[in-house]
Amino acid sequence: MTPEQLSTAIVDVLTTLSAEGAITLPDGVPTNVTVERPRQKGHGDYATNVALQLAKSAGSNPRDFAALVQRRLEQVEGVAAVEIAGPGFLNISVSAGAQGVVAARIVEAGAAYGANDSFAGEKVNLEFVSANPTGPIHIGGVRWAAVGDALGRVFEMSGAKVTREYYFNDHGAQIDRFSSSLLASAKGEPAPEDGYGGTYIHDIAAAVVAKEPQVLTLTDEEAQEVFRAEGVEMMFEEIKKSLHDFGVDFDVYFHENNLHRSGAVDRAIARLTELGNTYEQDGALWLRTEKYGDDKDRVVVRSNGQPAYLSGDLAYYLDKRERGFDRCLIMLGADHHGYVGRMMAMCAAFGDEPGRNLEILIGQLVNLLRDGAPLRMSKRAGTVVTIDDLVEAIGVDAARYALSRYSTDVNIDLDLELWARATNDNPVYYVQYAHARTCRMVENAADLGMSLADAVASFDPALLSHEREGDLLRALAELPRVVSAAAELRAPHRVARYLEDLAAVFNKWYDTRECRMLPQGDEPVAPINRARLVLTVAAQTVLANGLGLLGVSAPERM
């Protein structure tokens, strides 16, 4: 019996009590009830505070309210006992058979186990990384690559239709500095004072010259345009390849230049003007962002007639909404914190709901450590550590897991030596090894003639009655709720921490002599061995599904 099934059972009990007039709920019966695993052993398999939440509105004492629910809930098939604790908590114990059914359900669901419908029908646009095509992706962008892609997977598992989008900034002063740096390199001159350095600049400059040999015969202005067009494209292809090798691919690469060429900026400004949210002052056009919570109004079109930076944001947001996205999530680095207020005000100015139609996630810094000291320099980029540097140091799986394992609200220090170790103190190795162990157990069972099909056909869930088996079943049953919470809270790190807890519970079960899956010595294969094979495959499934949500492989051997 899963927490979701218990929640449904409690809602049914409340509905019945309400229909009979035993309780009165002015706001109606809730559609779901929180059911959690208690922190302390001896407090049942699950607990709920529903009586504490509803008693006051029902005009009842919480313990009296809990007693009404207790009597009905004890009659539900699979519920072994219900106890009232403290001011009105309900501690629920389920029968071994009802708990054991979870294993069969997981095996039947396979790769779909963990799915939920908390975001069913919603179209979500996830914009992340979006590094300027002026150099390789640095470590901050790599964090968003790992977290953004994992969040997309979590949303999809929760029923959403997700589009991963990369905003390709090929317009503005940074691109001018990049192209002038390429030209200087090709001419053998030092980079401009505000330009870009690193061997990658020389590599790309040489590649442009090889492709366009006549470029150095042109005027500097003409040559810079060639380096702009060719160099930006080459740099962006490198970025896309690095991301692809990291397991991250985007559905849409949106070019900033298109906003200005297509008239999208003018359309966005016209829409805001129609809504009465722009005005002219000192020859410039302003957006009334202060009206919607920003610290001041913002210029949209400067007095010289040129669009301000915000104008592109207006057009891009409106374009996303016109493409039918219900939720637009943008992931930005810590240096963009001051950017949030104006963006939320812009959303409101369009008549949308900040925090729902538009959401901005801010990621904090990542520090790489080697031998206890910060790692700051890239072999190729010169000034920053890049995605390729990180992958070379610890591999894709460890990099993705390490960067997804922490809340984006906190700075993280990654010890490269730790994450490269093939030991249990390396979290990704610990989880992957647990999965590999399940694979080896299934192989050993097959060597004894035990098949999963036969085990499922003869499965008796009541046989999984050992305390360690109950612990493992309850842990396995948590995945759908973990996925739903990770989507709701934009926190894929919850999946990683869950996997580590699950691996620990699985290892305790594996190490318990009374819970051995295989018959010992000359013992024949018994129903309990087959039941434990089903449990092992359930654990294998959940570990693989959880790792998949983080974009991390689930190896069969380590």
Coordinates of C-alpha atoms in Angstrom, one line a residue:
M1 CA 0.0 0.0 0.0
T2 CA 1.5 3.3 -1.1
P3 CA 1.2 6.7 0.5
E4 CA -1.0 7.8 -2.4
Q5 CA -3.3 4.8 -1.9
L6 CA -3.6 5.6 1.8
S7 CA -4.3 9.3 1.0
T8 CA -7.1 8.2 -1.3
A9 CA -8.5 5.8 1.4
I10 CA -8.5 8.6 4.0
V11 CA -10.3 11.0 1.5
D12 CA -12.9 8.2 1.0
V13 CA -13.4 7.9 4.7
L14 CA -13.8 11.7 5.1
T15 CA -16.3 11.7 2.2
T16 CA -18.3 8.9 3.9
L17 CA -18.3 10.6 7.3
S18 CA -19.4 13.9 5.7
A19 CA -22.2 12.2 3.7
E20 CA -23.5 10.5 6.9
G21 CA -23.4 13.8 8.8
A22 CA -20.8 12.6 11.3
I23 CA -18.5 15.5 10.4
T24 CA -19.2 18.9 8.8
L25 CA -16.5 20.4 6.6
P26 CA -17.4 23.9 5.5
D27 CA -14.8 24.0 2.8
G28 CA -15.6 20.5 1.6
V29 CA -13.6 17.3 1.7
P30 CA -10.0 17.8 0.6
T31 CA -9.0 16.1 -2.7
N32 CA -5.8 14.7 -1.1
V33 CA -4.4 14.2 2.3
T34 CA -0.7 14.3 3.4
V35 CA 0.6 10.8 4.4
E36 CA 4.2 10.6 5.4
R37 CA 6.6 8.1 6.8
P38 CA 7.0 8.7 10.5
R39 CA 10.5 9.8 11.7
Q40 CA 10.5 7.3 14.6
K41 CA 10.2 3.6 14.5
G42 CA 7.2 2.2 16.4
H43 CA 5.0 5.0 15.1
G44 CA 3.5 2.8 12.4
D45 CA 4.3 2.6 8.7
Y46 CA 2.8 5.9 7.8
A47 CA 1.3 8.9 9.6
T48 CA -1.1 11.8 8.8
N49 CA -2.0 15.0 10.6
V50 CA -5.4 15.3 8.8
A51 CA -7.3 15.5 12.1
L52 CA -5.2 18.4 13.2
Q53 CA -5.8 20.2 9.9
L54 CA -9.6 19.8 9.7
A55 CA -10.9 19.5 13.3
K56 CA -11.1 23.3 14.0
S57 CA -13.1 24.0 10.8
A58 CA -15.3 21.0 11.6
G59 CA -15.9 22.4 15.1
S60 CA -14.4 19.3 16.8
N61 CA -11.6 18.4 19.1
P62 CA -8.6 16.9 17.0
R63 CA -8.5 13.7 19.0
D64 CA -12.3 13.2 18.7
F65 CA -12.1 13.9 15.0
A66 CA -9.1 11.5 14.7
A67 CA -11.2 8.8 16.5
L68 CA -13.9 9.0 13.8
V69 CA -11.4 8.6 11.1
Q70 CA -9.6 5.8 13.0
R71 CA -12.7 3.6 13.3
R72 CA -13.4 3.8 9.5
L73 CA -9.8 3.6 8.4
E74 CA -9.2 0.4 10.3
Q75 CA -11.9 -1.3 8.1
V76 CA -10.0 -0.5 4.9
E77 CA -8.4 -3.6 3.3
G78 CA -4.7 -3.7 3.9
V79 CA -4.7 -1.4 7.0
A80 CA -3.6 -3.5 10.0
A81 CA -3.9 -0.9 12.7
V82 CA -4.5 2.8 13.3
E83 CA -3.4 4.6 16.5
I84 CA -4.1 8.1 17.7
A85 CA -1.0 9.8 19.0
G86 CA -0.3 13.1 20.7
P87 CA -2.8 15.9 20.0
G88 CA -4.4 14.0 17.1
F89 CA -1.9 12.4 14.8
L90 CA -2.9 9.1 13.2
N91 CA -0.2 6.4 13.0
I92 CA -1.1 3.8 10.4
S93 CA 0.3 0.3 10.1
V94 CA -0.4 -1.7 7.0
S95 CA -0.4 -5.5 6.5
A96 CA 2.6 -7.2 5.0
G97 CA 0.5 -8.3 2.1
A98 CA -0.7 -4.8 1.4
Q99 CA 2.8 -3.4 1.7
G100 CA 4.3 -6.2 -0.4
V101 CA 2.0 -5.5 -3.4
V102 CA 4.1 -2.4 -4.0
A103 CA 6.9 -4.5 -5.3
A104 CA 4.7 -6.1 -7.9
R105 CA 3.3 -2.8 -8.9
I106 CA 6.7 -1.4 -9.5
V107 CA 7.8 -4.3 -11.6
E108 CA 4.7 -4.1 -13.7
A109 CA 5.1 -0.3 -14.2
G110 CA 8.8 -0.6 -15.1
A111 CA 10.2 2.6 -16.6
A112 CA 6.9 4.4 -15.9
Y113 CA 7.1 3.9 -12.2
G114 CA 7.4 7.2 -10.4
A115 CA 5.1 9.0 -12.9
N116 CA 2.4 11.2 -11.5
D117 CA -0.1 13.7 -12.9
S118 CA 0.7 16.8 -10.8
F119 CA 1.5 18.8 -14.0
A120 CA -0.6 16.9 -16.4
G121 CA -1.7 19.0 -19.4
E122 CA 0.7 21.9 -18.7
K123 CA 3.1 23.2 -21.4
V124 CA 6.4 24.2 -19.7
N125 CA 9.2 26.1 -21.4
L126 CA 12.6 25.6 -19.7
E127 CA 15.2 28.1 -20.7
F128 CA 18.6 27.2 -19.2
V129 CA 22.3 27.5 -19.9
S130 CA 21.9 30.1 -22.7
A131 CA 25.6 30.9 -22.4
N132 CA 26.8 33.6 -24.8
P133 CA 28.6 32.1 -27.9
T134 CA 31.8 34.0 -27.0
G135 CA 33.5 31.1 -25.3
P136 CA 33.2 27.6 -23.9
I137 CA 30.5 26.9 -21.2
H138 CA 32.0 27.7 -17.7
I139 CA 31.2 25.8 -14.6
G140 CA 28.2 28.0 -13.6
G141 CA 26.6 27.1 -16.9
V142 CA 27.4 23.5 -16.4
R143 CA 25.4 23.5 -13.2
W144 CA 22.4 24.7 -15.1
A145 CA 22.9 22.1 -17.8
A146 CA 22.7 19.4 -15.2
V147 CA 19.9 20.9 -13.1
G148 CA 17.9 22.2 -16.0
D149 CA 17.9 18.9 -17.9
A150 CA 17.0 17.0 -14.7
L151 CA 14.2 19.4 -13.9
G152 CA 12.9 18.9 -17.4
R153 CA 12.8 15.1 -16.9
V154 CA 11.1 15.5 -13.5
F155 CA 8.4 17.7 -15.1
E156 CA 7.9 15.2 -17.8
M157 CA 7.5 12.4 -15.3
S158 CA 4.9 14.6 -13.6
G159 CA 2.8 14.9 -16.8
A160 CA 4.0 18.1 -18.3
K161 CA 4.9 18.7 -21.9
V162 CA 8.4 20.2 -21.7
T163 CA 10.3 22.2 -24.2
R164 CA 14.0 22.8 -23.5
E165 CA 15.1 26.1 -24.9
Y166 CA 18.5 27.8 -25.4
Y167 CA 18.4 31.5 -25.9
F168 CA 21.2 32.2 -28.4
N169 CA 22.6 35.7 -27.8
D170 CA 23.9 36.6 -31.2
H171 CA 23.2 40.3 -30.9
G172 CA 25.0 43.1 -29.0
A173 CA 28.3 44.4 -27.7
Q174 CA 29.6 41.0 -26.5
I175 CA 29.5 39.6 -30.0
D176 CA 31.3 42.7 -31.2
R177 CA 34.1 42.1 -28.7
F178 CA 34.2 38.4 -29.6
S179 CA 34.5 39.1 -33.4
S180 CA 37.1 41.8 -32.9
S181 CA 39.2 39.4 -30.7
L182 CA 39.1 36.8 -33.5
L183 CA 40.2 39.4 -36.0
A184 CA 43.1 40.5 -33.8
S185 CA 44.2 36.9 -33.3
A186 CA 44.1 36.2 -37.0
K187 CA 46.3 39.3 -37.6
G188 CA 48.7 38.2 -34.9
E189 CA 47.8 41.2 -32.7
P190 CA 47.0 41.2 -29.0
A191 CA 43.3 40.9 -28.0
P192 CA 41.5 44.3 -27.6
E193 CA 41.5 45.6 -24.0
D194 CA 37.9 44.5 -23.5
G195 CA 38.2 41.4 -25.7
Y196 CA 38.4 37.7 -25.1
G197 CA 41.6 35.6 -24.5
G198 CA 42.4 31.9 -24.3
T199 CA 43.6 29.4 -26.9
Y200 CA 40.1 28.8 -28.1
I201 CA 40.1 32.3 -29.6
H202 CA 43.2 31.4 -31.6
D203 CA 41.7 28.0 -32.6
I204 CA 38.5 29.5 -33.9
A205 CA 40.3 32.4 -35.6
A206 CA 42.6 29.9 -37.5
A207 CA 39.5 27.8 -38.4
V208 CA 37.8 30.9 -39.9
V209 CA 40.9 31.8 -41.9
A210 CA 41.1 28.2 -43.2
K211 CA 37.5 28.4 -44.3
E212 CA 37.6 32.0 -45.7
P213 CA 41.3 32.5 -46.8
Q214 CA 40.5 35.9 -48.3
V215 CA 39.3 37.3 -45.0
L216 CA 42.6 39.0 -44.2
T217 CA 42.5 40.9 -47.5
L218 CA 39.3 42.7 -46.5
T219 CA 39.0 45.9 -44.6
D220 CA 38.9 45.5 -40.8
E221 CA 35.2 46.3 -40.8
E222 CA 34.4 43.7 -43.5
A223 CA 36.7 41.1 -42.0
Q224 CA 35.1 41.6 -38.6
E225 CA 31.7 40.8 -40.1
V226 CA 33.1 37.5 -41.5
F227 CA 34.6 36.6 -38.1
R228 CA 31.3 37.5 -36.5
A229 CA 29.3 35.2 -38.8
E230 CA 31.7 32.3 -39.0
G231 CA 33.2 32.5 -35.6
V232 CA 29.9 32.7 -33.7
E233 CA 28.6 29.7 -35.6
M234 CA 31.8 27.7 -34.9
M235 CA 31.8 28.6 -31.2
F236 CA 28.1 27.7 -30.9
E237 CA 28.7 24.3 -32.6
E238 CA 31.4 23.6 -30.0
I239 CA 29.0 24.6 -27.2
K240 CA 26.3 22.3 -28.6
K241 CA 28.7 19.4 -29.0
S242 CA 29.9 19.8 -25.4
L243 CA 26.3 19.9 -24.1
H244 CA 25.4 16.8 -26.2
D245 CA 28.4 14.9 -24.9
F246 CA 27.1 15.9 -21.4
G247 CA 23.7 14.4 -22.2
V248 CA 21.9 17.7 -22.7
D249 CA 20.1 18.5 -26.0
F250 CA 17.7 21.3 -26.6
D251 CA 14.4 21.3 -28.5
V252 CA 14.7 24.9 -29.5
Y253 CA 17.7 27.2 -30.2
F254 CA 16.2 30.7 -30.2
H255 CA 18.3 33.4 -31.9
E256 CA 18.1 36.8 -30.3
N257 CA 18.6 38.5 -33.6
N258 CA 15.3 37.1 -34.8
L259 CA 13.4 39.2 -32.3
H260 CA 14.8 42.4 -33.8
R261 CA 14.5 41.2 -37.4
S262 CA 11.0 39.8 -37.2
G263 CA 9.3 42.8 -35.6
A264 CA 8.7 40.9 -32.4
V265 CA 10.0 43.8 -30.3
D266 CA 7.7 46.3 -31.9
R267 CA 4.7 43.9 -31.4
A268 CA 5.5 43.5 -27.7
I269 CA 5.8 47.2 -27.2
A270 CA 2.5 47.7 -29.1
R271 CA 0.8 45.2 -26.8
L272 CA 2.0 46.9 -23.7
T273 CA 1.0 50.3 -25.0
E274 CA -2.5 49.0 -25.7
L275 CA -2.7 47.8 -22.1
G276 CA -1.8 51.3 -21.0
N277 CA 1.6 50.3 -19.5
T278 CA 4.0 52.5 -21.5
Y279 CA 4.5 56.3 -21.6
E280 CA 6.9 58.8 -23.2
Q281 CA 9.3 60.9 -21.2
D282 CA 12.4 62.8 -22.1
G283 CA 12.2 61.5 -25.6
A284 CA 12.3 57.8 -24.5
L285 CA 9.6 55.2 -24.1
W286 CA 9.1 53.8 -20.6
L287 CA 7.5 50.7 -19.2
R288 CA 5.4 51.1 -16.0
T289 CA 7.3 48.4 -14.1
E290 CA 7.2 50.2 -10.7
K291 CA 3.4 49.9 -10.9
Y292 CA 3.9 46.1 -10.7
G293 CA 6.5 45.9 -7.9
D294 CA 9.8 46.9 -9.6
D295 CA 11.9 49.5 -7.8
K296 CA 11.5 51.9 -10.7
D297 CA 10.1 52.2 -14.3
R298 CA 12.3 51.0 -17.1
V299 CA 13.3 52.4 -20.5
V300 CA 12.1 50.3 -23.4
V301 CA 13.2 52.6 -26.3
R302 CA 16.0 55.1 -25.7
S303 CA 15.8 58.7 -26.7
N304 CA 18.0 58.0 -29.7
G305 CA 15.3 55.5 -31.0
Q306 CA 17.4 52.4 -30.2
P307 CA 15.7 49.6 -28.2
A308 CA 16.9 49.1 -24.7
Y309 CA 18.0 45.7 -23.5
L310 CA 14.7 45.1 -21.8
S311 CA 12.9 45.3 -25.1
G312 CA 14.3 42.0 -26.2
D313 CA 13.1 40.4 -22.9
L314 CA 9.6 41.8 -23.6
A315 CA 9.5 40.3 -27.1
Y316 CA 11.0 37.0 -26.1
Y317 CA 8.5 36.5 -23.2
L318 CA 5.5 37.4 -25.4
D319 CA 6.8 35.0 -28.1
K320 CA 6.9 32.1 -25.6
R321 CA 3.4 32.9 -24.4
E322 CA 2.1 33.1 -28.0
R323 CA 3.7 29.7 -28.6
G324 CA 1.3 28.3 -26.0
F325 CA 3.5 27.8 -23.0
D326 CA 1.6 27.9 -19.6
R327 CA 4.8 28.2 -17.6
C328 CA 8.0 29.9 -18.7
L329 CA 11.0 29.1 -16.4
I330 CA 14.3 30.8 -16.8
M331 CA 17.4 29.7 -15.0
L332 CA 20.0 32.3 -14.3
G333 CA 23.3 32.7 -12.4
A334 CA 23.7 34.5 -9.1
D335 CA 24.8 37.7 -10.8
H336 CA 21.3 38.1 -12.3
H337 CA 19.5 38.4 -8.9
G338 CA 18.7 42.0 -9.5
Y339 CA 17.1 41.1 -12.8
V340 CA 14.2 39.3 -11.2
G341 CA 12.1 42.2 -10.1
R342 CA 11.9 43.9 -13.5
M343 CA 11.1 40.6 -15.2
M344 CA 8.2 39.8 -12.9
A345 CA 6.9 43.3 -13.3
M346 CA 7.1 42.8 -17.1
C347 CA 5.1 39.6 -16.7
A348 CA 2.4 41.4 -14.7
A349 CA 2.3 44.3 -17.2
F350 CA 1.3 41.8 -19.9
G351 CA -1.6 40.7 -17.7
D352 CA 0.0 37.4 -16.6
E353 CA 0.7 35.9 -13.2
P354 CA 4.3 36.3 -11.9
G355 CA 5.5 33.1 -10.3
R356 CA 3.2 31.0 -12.5
N357 CA 3.4 32.2 -16.1
L358 CA 6.9 33.4 -15.5
E359 CA 9.4 32.0 -13.0
I360 CA 13.1 32.8 -12.6
L361 CA 15.4 30.4 -10.7
I362 CA 18.7 31.7 -9.5
G363 CA 21.6 29.3 -9.2
Q364 CA 24.5 30.0 -6.8
L365 CA 28.2 29.5 -7.5
V366 CA 30.2 26.3 -8.0
N367 CA 33.7 25.9 -6.7
L368 CA 35.9 23.1 -7.9
L369 CA 38.6 21.8 -5.5
R370 CA 41.6 19.7 -6.2
D371 CA 44.0 18.8 -3.3
G372 CA 41.9 21.1 -1.2
A373 CA 42.6 24.2 -3.3
P374 CA 40.3 26.0 -5.7
L375 CA 40.7 25.0 -9.3
R376 CA 40.3 28.2 -11.3
M377 CA 42.1 28.0 -14.7
S378 CA 41.1 26.0 -17.8
K379 CA 43.7 24.6 -20.1
R380 CA 41.9 26.1 -23.1
A381 CA 39.7 28.9 -21.9
G382 CA 42.4 30.4 -19.8
T383 CA 40.2 32.3 -17.3
V384 CA 37.5 29.9 -16.3
V385 CA 36.9 26.2 -15.7
T386 CA 34.7 24.7 -18.5
I387 CA 32.3 21.9 -19.1
D388 CA 35.0 19.9 -20.8
D389 CA 37.4 20.4 -18.0
L390 CA 34.9 19.0 -15.5
V391 CA 34.0 16.0 -17.6
E392 CA 37.7 15.2 -18.2
A393 CA 38.3 15.3 -14.4
I394 CA 35.4 13.1 -13.1
G395 CA 33.2 11.9 -16.1
V396 CA 29.7 12.8 -17.2
D397 CA 27.8 10.7 -14.6
A398 CA 29.7 12.0 -11.6
A399 CA 29.5 15.6 -13.0
R400 CA 25.7 15.5 -13.6
Y401 CA 25.0 13.8 -10.3
A402 CA 27.2 16.1 -8.3
L403 CA 25.7 19.3 -9.8
S404 CA 22.1 18.0 -9.4
R405 CA 22.6 16.8 -5.8
Y406 CA 22.4 20.2 -4.1
S407 CA 19.7 22.8 -4.0
T408 CA 20.5 25.6 -6.4
D409 CA 20.0 28.1 -3.5
V410 CA 23.4 27.2 -2.1
N411 CA 27.0 27.5 -3.2
I412 CA 28.7 24.1 -3.7
D413 CA 32.3 23.0 -3.4
L414 CA 33.0 19.9 -5.5
D415 CA 36.0 17.9 -4.5
L416 CA 37.2 16.4 -7.7
E417 CA 39.2 13.7 -6.0
L418 CA 36.1 12.6 -4.1
W419 CA 33.8 12.5 -7.2
A420 CA 36.4 10.5 -9.1
R421 CA 36.7 7.7 -6.5
A422 CA 35.3 4.2 -7.1
T423 CA 34.3 4.0 -3.4
N424 CA 31.1 4.3 -1.3
D425 CA 32.0 7.8 -0.1
N426 CA 31.4 8.9 -3.7
P427 CA 27.6 9.4 -3.7
V428 CA 27.1 8.6 -7.4
Y429 CA 29.2 5.4 -7.1
Y430 CA 27.3 4.4 -4.0
V431 CA 23.9 4.6 -5.8
Q432 CA 25.2 3.1 -9.1
Y433 CA 26.8 0.2 -7.2
A434 CA 23.5 -0.6 -5.5
H435 CA 21.9 -0.8 -8.9
A436 CA 24.7 -3.0 -10.2
R437 CA 24.3 -5.2 -7.2
T438 CA 20.6 -5.8 -8.1
C439 CA 21.6 -6.7 -11.6
R440 CA 24.1 -9.3 -10.3
M441 CA 21.5 -10.7 -8.0
V442 CA 19.0 -11.2 -10.9
E443 CA 21.8 -12.9 -12.9
N444 CA 22.5 -15.2 -10.1
A445 CA 18.9 -16.1 -9.8
A446 CA 18.7 -16.9 -13.5
D447 CA 21.6 -19.2 -13.0
L448 CA 19.5 -21.2 -10.6
G449 CA 16.6 -21.3 -13.0
M450 CA 14.6 -18.5 -11.3
S451 CA 12.8 -16.3 -13.8
L452 CA 11.0 -13.0 -13.1
A453 CA 7.9 -14.1 -15.0
D454 CA 7.5 -17.2 -12.8
A455 CA 8.3 -15.1 -9.7
V456 CA 5.6 -12.5 -10.6
A457 CA 3.1 -15.2 -11.5
S458 CA 3.5 -16.9 -8.1
F459 CA 4.1 -13.8 -6.1
D460 CA 2.8 -13.8 -2.5
P461 CA 3.3 -10.3 -1.1
A462 CA 2.5 -11.4 2.4
L463 CA 5.8 -13.3 2.4
L464 CA 7.8 -10.1 2.5
S465 CA 7.2 -9.7 6.2
H466 CA 10.7 -9.1 7.6
E467 CA 11.3 -5.7 9.2
R468 CA 14.0 -4.9 6.6
E469 CA 11.6 -5.8 3.8
G470 CA 9.0 -3.5 5.2
D471 CA 11.6 -0.7 5.3
L472 CA 12.7 -1.3 1.7
L473 CA 9.1 -1.5 0.4
R474 CA 8.2 1.8 2.1
A475 CA 11.3 3.4 0.6
L476 CA 10.4 2.1 -2.9
A477 CA 6.9 3.4 -2.6
E478 CA 8.2 7.0 -2.0
L479 CA 9.4 7.6 -5.6
P480 CA 6.2 9.0 -7.1
R481 CA 5.9 11.5 -4.2
V482 CA 9.6 12.4 -4.4
V483 CA 9.2 13.1 -8.2
S484 CA 6.1 15.2 -7.6
A485 CA 7.8 17.2 -4.9
A486 CA 10.9 17.7 -7.0
A487 CA 8.7 19.1 -9.8
E488 CA 6.6 21.3 -7.5
L489 CA 9.6 22.7 -5.7
R490 CA 11.9 22.9 -8.7
A491 CA 14.3 20.7 -6.7
P492 CA 15.7 17.7 -8.6
H493 CA 18.3 17.4 -5.8
R494 CA 15.5 15.7 -3.8
V495 CA 15.7 12.8 -6.3
A496 CA 19.5 12.4 -5.6
R497 CA 19.1 12.5 -1.9
Y498 CA 16.3 10.0 -2.1
L499 CA 18.4 7.6 -4.1
E500 CA 21.2 7.7 -1.6
D501 CA 18.7 6.9 1.2
L502 CA 17.2 4.1 -0.9
A503 CA 20.6 2.6 -1.6
A504 CA 21.3 2.6 2.2
V505 CA 18.0 0.8 2.9
F506 CA 18.6 -1.7 0.1
N507 CA 22.1 -2.5 1.4
K508 CA 20.8 -3.1 4.9
W509 CA 18.2 -5.5 3.5
Y510 CA 20.9 -7.2 1.3
D511 CA 23.2 -7.6 4.3
T512 CA 20.5 -9.1 6.5
R513 CA 21.1 -12.9 6.7
E514 CA 17.4 -13.6 7.1
C515 CA 16.5 -11.8 3.9
R516 CA 18.8 -13.6 1.5
M517 CA 17.2 -13.7 -1.9
L518 CA 18.8 -17.0 -3.1
P519 CA 18.4 -20.4 -1.6
Q520 CA 21.5 -21.5 0.3
G521 CA 23.4 -24.7 -0.4
D522 CA 21.1 -27.5 -1.6
E523 CA 17.9 -25.8 -0.6
P524 CA 15.2 -25.8 -3.3
V525 CA 13.9 -22.6 -4.7
A526 CA 11.0 -21.6 -2.4
P527 CA 8.1 -19.1 -2.8
I528 CA 10.0 -16.7 -0.4
N529 CA 13.0 -16.7 -2.8
R530 CA 10.7 -15.8 -5.7
A531 CA 9.1 -13.1 -3.7
R532 CA 12.5 -11.6 -2.9
L533 CA 13.4 -11.7 -6.6
V534 CA 10.4 -9.5 -7.3
L535 CA 11.5 -7.2 -4.5
T536 CA 15.0 -7.1 -6.0
V537 CA 13.8 -6.2 -9.4
A538 CA 11.5 -3.5 -7.9
A539 CA 14.6 -2.0 -6.3
Q540 CA 16.5 -2.3 -9.5
T541 CA 13.7 -0.5 -11.3
V542 CA 13.4 2.4 -8.9
L543 CA 17.2 3.0 -8.8
A544 CA 17.4 3.0 -12.6
N545 CA 14.4 5.3 -12.9
G546 CA 15.8 7.7 -10.3
L547 CA 19.2 7.8 -11.9
G548 CA 17.5 8.4 -15.3
L549 CA 15.7 11.4 -13.9
L550 CA 19.1 12.9 -13.2
G551 CA 20.5 11.9 -16.7
V552 CA 22.9 9.5 -15.0
S553 CA 23.5 5.9 -16.2
A554 CA 22.4 2.8 -14.3
P555 CA 25.3 0.4 -15.0
E556 CA 24.8 -3.3 -14.7
R557 CA 28.4 -3.9 -13.6
M558 CA 30.9 -1.7 -11.6

